[in-house]
Short mmCIF file of C-alpha atoms and ligand atoms in Angstrom, two decimals:
data_model
loop_
_atom_site.label_atom_id
_atom_site.label_comp_id
_atom_site.label_asym_id
_atom_site.label_seq_id
_atom_site.Cartn_x
_atom_site.Cartn_y
_atom_site.Cartn_z
CA MET J 241 10.16 12.42 -12.75
CA SER J 242 11.41 11.41 -16.19
CA GLU J 243 9.93 12.01 -19.65
CA ASN J 244 9.30 8.86 -21.67
CA LEU J 245 9.19 8.64 -25.42
CA ASN J 246 5.41 8.68 -25.70
CA CYS J 247 4.99 12.06 -23.96
CA SER J 248 3.70 11.02 -20.53
CA LYS J 249 5.97 11.48 -17.56
CA LEU J 250 7.01 8.62 -15.34
CA ILE J 251 6.18 8.91 -11.63
CA ASP J 252 9.28 7.36 -10.11
CA GLY J 253 8.21 5.57 -6.92
CA LYS J 254 11.74 4.37 -6.27
CA ALA J 255 13.21 7.88 -6.28
CA LEU J 256 10.39 9.33 -4.15
CA SER J 257 10.77 6.41 -1.72
CA ALA J 258 14.51 6.98 -1.42
CA GLU J 259 13.90 10.63 -0.58
CA ILE J 260 11.28 9.84 2.09
CA ARG J 261 13.35 6.97 3.54
CA GLN J 262 16.25 9.37 4.04
CA SER J 263 14.10 11.57 6.25
CA LEU J 264 12.64 8.53 8.08
CA LYS J 265 16.20 7.38 8.81
CA SER J 266 17.00 10.68 10.50
CA ARG J 267 13.81 10.48 12.55
CA SER J 268 14.48 6.89 13.62
CA GLU J 269 18.00 7.92 14.76
CA VAL J 270 16.48 10.67 16.90
CA PHE J 271 14.06 8.11 18.38
CA GLU J 272 16.92 5.73 19.19
CA LYS J 273 18.92 8.48 20.91
CA SER J 274 15.91 9.58 22.94
CA PHE J 275 14.54 6.17 23.97
CA GLY J 276 17.67 3.97 23.99
CA ARG J 277 16.20 1.46 21.56
CA LYS J 278 15.29 1.20 17.91
CA VAL J 279 11.74 1.50 16.65
CA GLY J 280 10.50 -2.11 16.26
CA LEU J 281 8.36 -3.74 13.58
CA ALA J 282 7.10 -7.34 13.90
CA VAL J 283 6.28 -9.12 10.65
CA ILE J 284 4.30 -12.36 10.61
CA LEU J 285 4.31 -14.59 7.54
CA VAL J 286 2.20 -17.73 7.56
CA GLY J 287 2.91 -20.35 4.90
CA GLU J 288 5.02 -20.40 1.78
CA ASP J 289 3.37 -18.05 -0.73
CA PRO J 290 6.31 -17.05 -2.98
CA ALA J 291 5.12 -13.47 -3.64
CA SER J 292 4.45 -12.92 0.09
CA LYS J 293 7.98 -14.15 0.88
CA ILE J 294 9.42 -11.55 -1.49
CA TYR J 295 7.26 -8.75 -0.03
CA VAL J 296 8.20 -9.70 3.55
CA GLY J 297 11.88 -9.86 2.58
CA ASN J 298 11.62 -6.36 1.09
CA LYS J 299 9.93 -5.06 4.24
CA ILE J 300 12.71 -6.46 6.44
CA LYS J 301 15.35 -4.93 4.14
CA ALA J 302 13.59 -1.56 4.32
CA CYS J 303 13.68 -1.74 8.15
CA GLU J 304 17.48 -2.08 7.99
CA GLU J 305 17.70 0.81 5.52
CA VAL J 306 15.81 3.26 7.73
CA GLY J 307 17.24 2.02 11.06
CA LEU J 308 14.25 0.07 12.39
CA LYS J 309 14.55 -3.26 14.19
CA SER J 310 12.56 -6.03 12.54
CA PHE J 311 11.19 -9.09 14.32
CA ALA J 312 10.29 -11.73 11.74
CA TYR J 313 8.00 -14.65 12.55
CA TYR J 314 7.65 -17.42 9.96
CA LEU J 315 4.81 -19.78 10.81
CA PRO J 316 4.05 -23.01 8.92
CA GLU J 317 1.16 -23.23 6.46
CA GLY J 318 -0.82 -25.29 8.99
CA ALA J 319 -0.47 -22.84 11.92
CA SER J 320 -3.82 -22.60 13.69
CA LYS J 321 -5.85 -19.42 14.15
CA LYS J 322 -5.25 -19.78 17.91
CA GLU J 323 -1.45 -19.94 17.47
CA ILE J 324 -1.40 -16.85 15.28
CA ILE J 325 -3.64 -14.92 17.68
CA GLU J 326 -1.47 -15.93 20.65
CA LEU J 327 1.63 -14.61 18.85
CA ILE J 328 -0.18 -11.33 18.11
CA GLU J 329 -1.22 -10.99 21.78
CA THR J 330 2.40 -11.52 22.87
CA LEU J 331 3.59 -8.84 20.44
CA ASN J 332 0.78 -6.49 21.54
CA SER J 333 2.24 -6.47 25.04
CA ASP J 334 5.92 -6.30 24.00
CA SER J 335 7.12 -2.73 24.54
CA CYS J 336 9.96 -3.17 22.00
CA VAL J 337 7.41 -3.80 19.25
CA ASP J 338 5.80 -0.61 17.93
CA GLY J 339 4.16 -2.07 14.83
CA ILE J 340 2.70 -5.46 13.92
CA LEU J 341 2.05 -6.65 10.39
CA VAL J 342 0.39 -9.90 9.34
CA GLN J 343 1.24 -10.53 5.69
CA LEU J 344 -1.84 -11.20 3.57
CA PRO J 345 -3.24 -13.33 2.11
CA LEU J 346 -3.26 -15.90 4.93
CA PRO J 347 -3.45 -19.56 3.80
CA ASN J 348 -6.91 -19.64 5.35
CA LYS J 349 -8.49 -16.48 3.97
CA SER J 350 -11.65 -16.87 6.03
CA ASP J 351 -9.61 -16.34 9.25
CA GLU J 352 -8.12 -13.02 8.12
CA SER J 353 -10.70 -10.66 9.53
CA GLU J 354 -10.75 -12.26 12.99
CA ILE J 355 -6.95 -12.52 13.17
CA LEU J 356 -6.45 -8.87 12.17
CA SER J 357 -8.97 -7.77 14.81
CA HIS J 358 -6.51 -8.95 17.50
CA VAL J 359 -3.75 -6.54 16.48
CA LEU J 360 -3.78 -3.60 18.90
CA PRO J 361 -5.09 -0.63 16.84
CA SER J 362 -2.18 1.52 18.06
CA LYS J 363 0.28 -1.05 16.60
CA ASP J 364 -1.74 -1.73 13.44
CA VAL J 365 0.75 -0.21 10.99
CA ASP J 366 -1.17 -1.71 8.03
CA GLY J 367 -4.28 0.28 9.01
CA PHE J 368 -6.42 -2.84 8.51
CA HIS J 369 -8.06 -2.98 11.96
CA ALA J 370 -11.73 -1.94 11.97
CA VAL J 371 -10.91 0.94 14.37
CA ASN J 372 -8.33 2.38 11.95
CA ALA J 373 -10.48 1.74 8.88
CA GLY J 374 -13.35 3.48 10.71
CA ASN J 375 -11.18 6.45 11.65
CA LEU J 376 -10.18 6.80 8.00
CA LEU J 377 -13.87 6.89 7.04
CA LEU J 378 -14.48 9.60 9.64
CA GLY J 379 -11.47 11.60 8.47
CA ASN J 380 -9.63 11.28 11.80
CA GLU J 381 -5.83 11.38 12.00
CA ASN J 382 -4.92 7.76 11.74
CA LEU J 383 -2.67 4.83 10.88
CA THR J 384 -3.78 4.57 7.25
CA ALA J 385 -3.29 1.62 4.90
CA CYS J 386 0.14 1.82 3.28
CA THR J 387 -0.59 1.41 -0.43
CA PRO J 388 -3.29 4.12 -0.46
CA SER J 389 -1.08 6.53 1.54
CA GLY J 390 1.73 5.91 -0.95
CA ILE J 391 -0.59 6.57 -3.89
CA ILE J 392 -1.54 9.98 -2.49
CA GLU J 393 2.17 10.86 -2.14
CA LEU J 394 2.81 9.73 -5.73
CA ILE J 395 -0.04 11.87 -7.09
CA LYS J 396 1.08 14.89 -5.04
CA SER J 397 4.64 14.47 -6.33
CA THR J 398 3.41 15.38 -9.83
CA GLY J 399 2.41 18.84 -8.60
CA ILE J 400 -1.11 18.25 -9.95
CA SER J 401 -3.79 19.21 -7.44
CA ILE J 402 -6.31 16.52 -6.47
CA GLU J 403 -8.96 19.07 -5.46
CA GLY J 404 -12.04 19.06 -7.71
CA LYS J 405 -10.67 16.32 -9.98
CA HIS J 406 -12.69 13.29 -11.02
CA ALA J 407 -10.83 10.32 -9.54
CA VAL J 408 -11.87 6.88 -10.72
CA VAL J 409 -10.80 3.85 -8.69
CA LEU J 410 -10.95 0.39 -10.26
CA GLY J 411 -11.25 -2.17 -7.45
CA ARG J 412 -13.01 -2.19 -4.09
CA SER J 413 -10.67 -4.22 -1.86
CA ASN J 414 -10.25 -3.40 1.82
CA ILE J 415 -6.48 -3.04 1.24
CA VAL J 416 -6.53 -0.59 -1.68
CA GLY J 417 -9.83 0.28 -3.39
CA LYS J 418 -11.92 1.36 -0.40
CA PRO J 419 -9.21 3.23 1.53
CA ILE J 420 -7.83 5.07 -1.54
CA ALA J 421 -11.39 6.17 -2.37
CA MET J 422 -11.65 7.65 1.15
CA LEU J 423 -8.26 9.39 0.92
CA LEU J 424 -9.07 10.90 -2.49
CA LEU J 425 -12.37 12.14 -1.07
CA GLN J 426 -10.53 13.68 1.87
CA ASN J 427 -8.34 15.45 -0.69
CA ASP J 428 -11.50 16.93 -2.27
CA ALA J 429 -11.67 14.77 -5.41
CA THR J 430 -14.99 13.61 -6.82
CA VAL J 431 -14.64 9.85 -6.54
CA THR J 432 -16.16 6.99 -8.54
CA VAL J 433 -15.42 3.40 -7.52
CA CYS J 434 -15.76 0.69 -10.18
CA HIS J 435 -15.64 -3.06 -9.57
CA SER J 436 -16.27 -6.42 -11.21
CA LYS J 437 -20.02 -5.78 -11.51
CA THR J 438 -19.70 -2.24 -12.92
CA ARG J 439 -21.20 -1.86 -16.37
CA ASN J 440 -19.45 -0.09 -19.24
CA ILE J 441 -16.27 0.50 -17.24
CA SER J 442 -14.47 2.25 -20.10
CA ASP J 443 -17.22 4.92 -20.30
CA ILE J 444 -16.31 5.77 -16.71
CA THR J 445 -12.52 5.47 -16.93
CA LYS J 446 -12.55 7.84 -19.92
CA GLN J 447 -13.90 10.55 -17.59
CA ALA J 448 -11.09 10.13 -15.06
CA ASP J 449 -8.61 12.94 -14.40
CA ILE J 450 -6.97 10.56 -11.94
CA LEU J 451 -7.24 6.82 -12.56
CA VAL J 452 -6.19 4.35 -9.84
CA VAL J 453 -6.21 0.74 -11.00
CA ALA J 454 -6.18 -2.07 -8.42
CA ILE J 455 -8.06 -5.03 -9.84
CA GLY J 456 -5.33 -7.65 -10.21
CA LYS J 457 -5.82 -8.30 -13.93
CA LYS J 458 -2.78 -8.11 -16.20
CA GLU J 459 -2.94 -5.05 -18.50
CA PHE J 460 -6.72 -4.70 -18.11
CA VAL J 461 -6.65 -0.96 -18.82
CA THR J 462 -5.84 -0.18 -22.43
CA GLY J 463 -4.97 3.14 -24.04
CA ASP J 464 -8.47 3.81 -25.36
CA MET J 465 -9.84 3.72 -21.77
CA ILE J 466 -7.76 6.72 -20.70
CA LYS J 467 -8.61 10.41 -21.01
CA LYS J 468 -5.90 12.56 -22.58
CA GLY J 469 -3.77 14.05 -19.80
CA ALA J 470 -4.98 11.77 -16.98
CA VAL J 471 -2.75 10.77 -14.07
CA VAL J 472 -2.60 6.96 -14.06
CA ILE J 473 -1.63 4.97 -10.97
CA ASP J 474 -1.09 1.26 -11.55
CA VAL J 475 -1.32 -0.84 -8.37
CA GLY J 476 -1.21 -4.17 -10.23
CA MET J 477 1.41 -6.83 -9.43
CA ASN J 478 0.61 -9.70 -11.76
CA ARG J 479 3.37 -12.28 -12.01
CA VAL J 480 3.28 -14.27 -15.24
CA ASP J 481 6.14 -16.67 -16.05
CA GLY J 482 8.35 -14.85 -13.55
CA LYS J 483 7.72 -11.41 -15.08
CA LEU J 484 5.80 -8.66 -13.30
CA TYR J 485 2.93 -6.92 -15.12
CA GLY J 486 0.70 -4.09 -14.00
CA ASP J 487 -3.07 -3.77 -14.37
CA VAL J 488 -2.44 -1.13 -17.06
CA ASN J 489 -0.99 -1.63 -20.53
CA PHE J 490 1.91 0.76 -19.97
CA GLU J 491 2.91 1.12 -23.61
CA GLN J 492 -0.58 2.20 -24.69
CA ALA J 493 -1.40 4.22 -21.57
CA SER J 494 1.78 6.28 -21.99
CA LYS J 495 0.33 7.72 -25.18
CA HIS J 496 -2.65 9.22 -23.32
CA ALA J 497 -1.63 9.89 -19.71
CA SER J 498 0.18 13.01 -18.51
CA TYR J 499 1.79 11.04 -15.68
CA ILE J 500 1.99 7.30 -15.10
CA THR J 501 3.52 4.91 -12.56
CA PRO J 502 5.63 2.03 -13.88
CA VAL J 503 5.40 -1.58 -12.67
CA PRO J 504 7.74 -2.36 -11.03
CA GLY J 505 9.13 0.83 -9.50
CA GLY J 506 5.94 2.82 -8.94
CA VAL J 507 3.48 1.99 -6.18
CA GLY J 508 5.41 -1.03 -4.75
CA PRO J 509 8.36 0.82 -3.17
CA MET J 510 6.01 3.50 -1.80
CA THR J 511 3.86 0.90 0.01
CA ILE J 512 6.89 -0.25 1.98
CA THR J 513 8.06 3.30 2.63
CA MET J 514 4.63 4.18 4.07
CA LEU J 515 4.87 1.07 6.28
CA MET J 516 8.14 2.43 7.70
CA SER J 517 6.50 5.83 8.16
CA ASN J 518 3.48 4.30 9.96
CA THR J 519 5.78 2.31 12.25
CA LEU J 520 7.63 5.46 13.27
CA LYS J 521 4.29 7.20 13.76
CA ALA J 522 3.07 4.32 15.97
CA ALA J 523 6.31 4.46 18.00
CA MET J 524 5.76 8.19 18.61
CA GLY J 525 2.22 7.51 19.84
CA GLY J 526 0.56 8.69 16.64
CA GLY J 527 -1.40 5.49 16.27
CA LYS J 528 -3.39 6.04 19.49
N1 GUN S 215 -0.62 -8.15 0.99
C1 GUN S 215 -0.68 -7.33 -0.09
N2 GUN S 215 -0.54 -6.04 0.28
C2 GUN S 215 -0.38 -6.05 1.63
C3 GUN S 215 -0.18 -5.01 2.58
O1 GUN S 215 -0.14 -3.81 2.29
N3 GUN S 215 -0.05 -5.44 3.87
C4 GUN S 215 -0.13 -6.76 4.22
N4 GUN S 215 -0.01 -7.06 5.52
N5 GUN S 215 -0.31 -7.73 3.36
C5 GUN S 215 -0.44 -7.37 2.07
#
């Protein structure tokens, strides 16, 4: 945690990730000694989306760092739904593969839900399968979506308790908005979810003790939308002319927040660290 000039403290996702990855590395070494093989993660990338290529590359690098074996599958843009599902079925029955990840978005977005439903829930290290999403809703021990799990770790790292706080989530995606709302609720926050049809958003954000922003709009949240002393988590990854911007105007938000995540270096590294953690959990039978 470092103090920045404007008085809010930076939540350093890179440093927290490095700490957690160190402990995951030790656990993966124990697994390898016990089972005579490395924990395995299969990553499927369909098409040429430049951002997805970077994310997949970072996931494969993280596997090396924590001692996991990665199996990368690069399919062409035109790969059919049937081909992708057949690959998933093969990986489902491969005992060296503990986790399976299909990088989103797929070129054909309308196929996503059906394709993801073929990943064995016990290998669904993204937590996107309906069984795992349902278990999260019911509060059962689970393979939980990586970005939301990482956000909870980032908030807890501040030492600020989530219990009883008003947490406001901007965005209702299946990947971030909905699951983080469930996790905050499980941690005894009072949760409000805002989305593109919400009226007078800033009236609501100004009430947030914890503000999680995942709407994919460059610097949408400005300083005047933030309550003094709020914890602000910026999930945005908006690439404009090769530069990465968050969903929060960092400069302005820093003047109001008590703690804030930077972009890059906040949520991003934690998402990948939680993926490594889920893969180890799946290998140990925790995803069943
Ligand atoms: N695309 C953006 N975020 C994610 C993620 O967490 N997992 C996958 N599979 N695709 C993504």
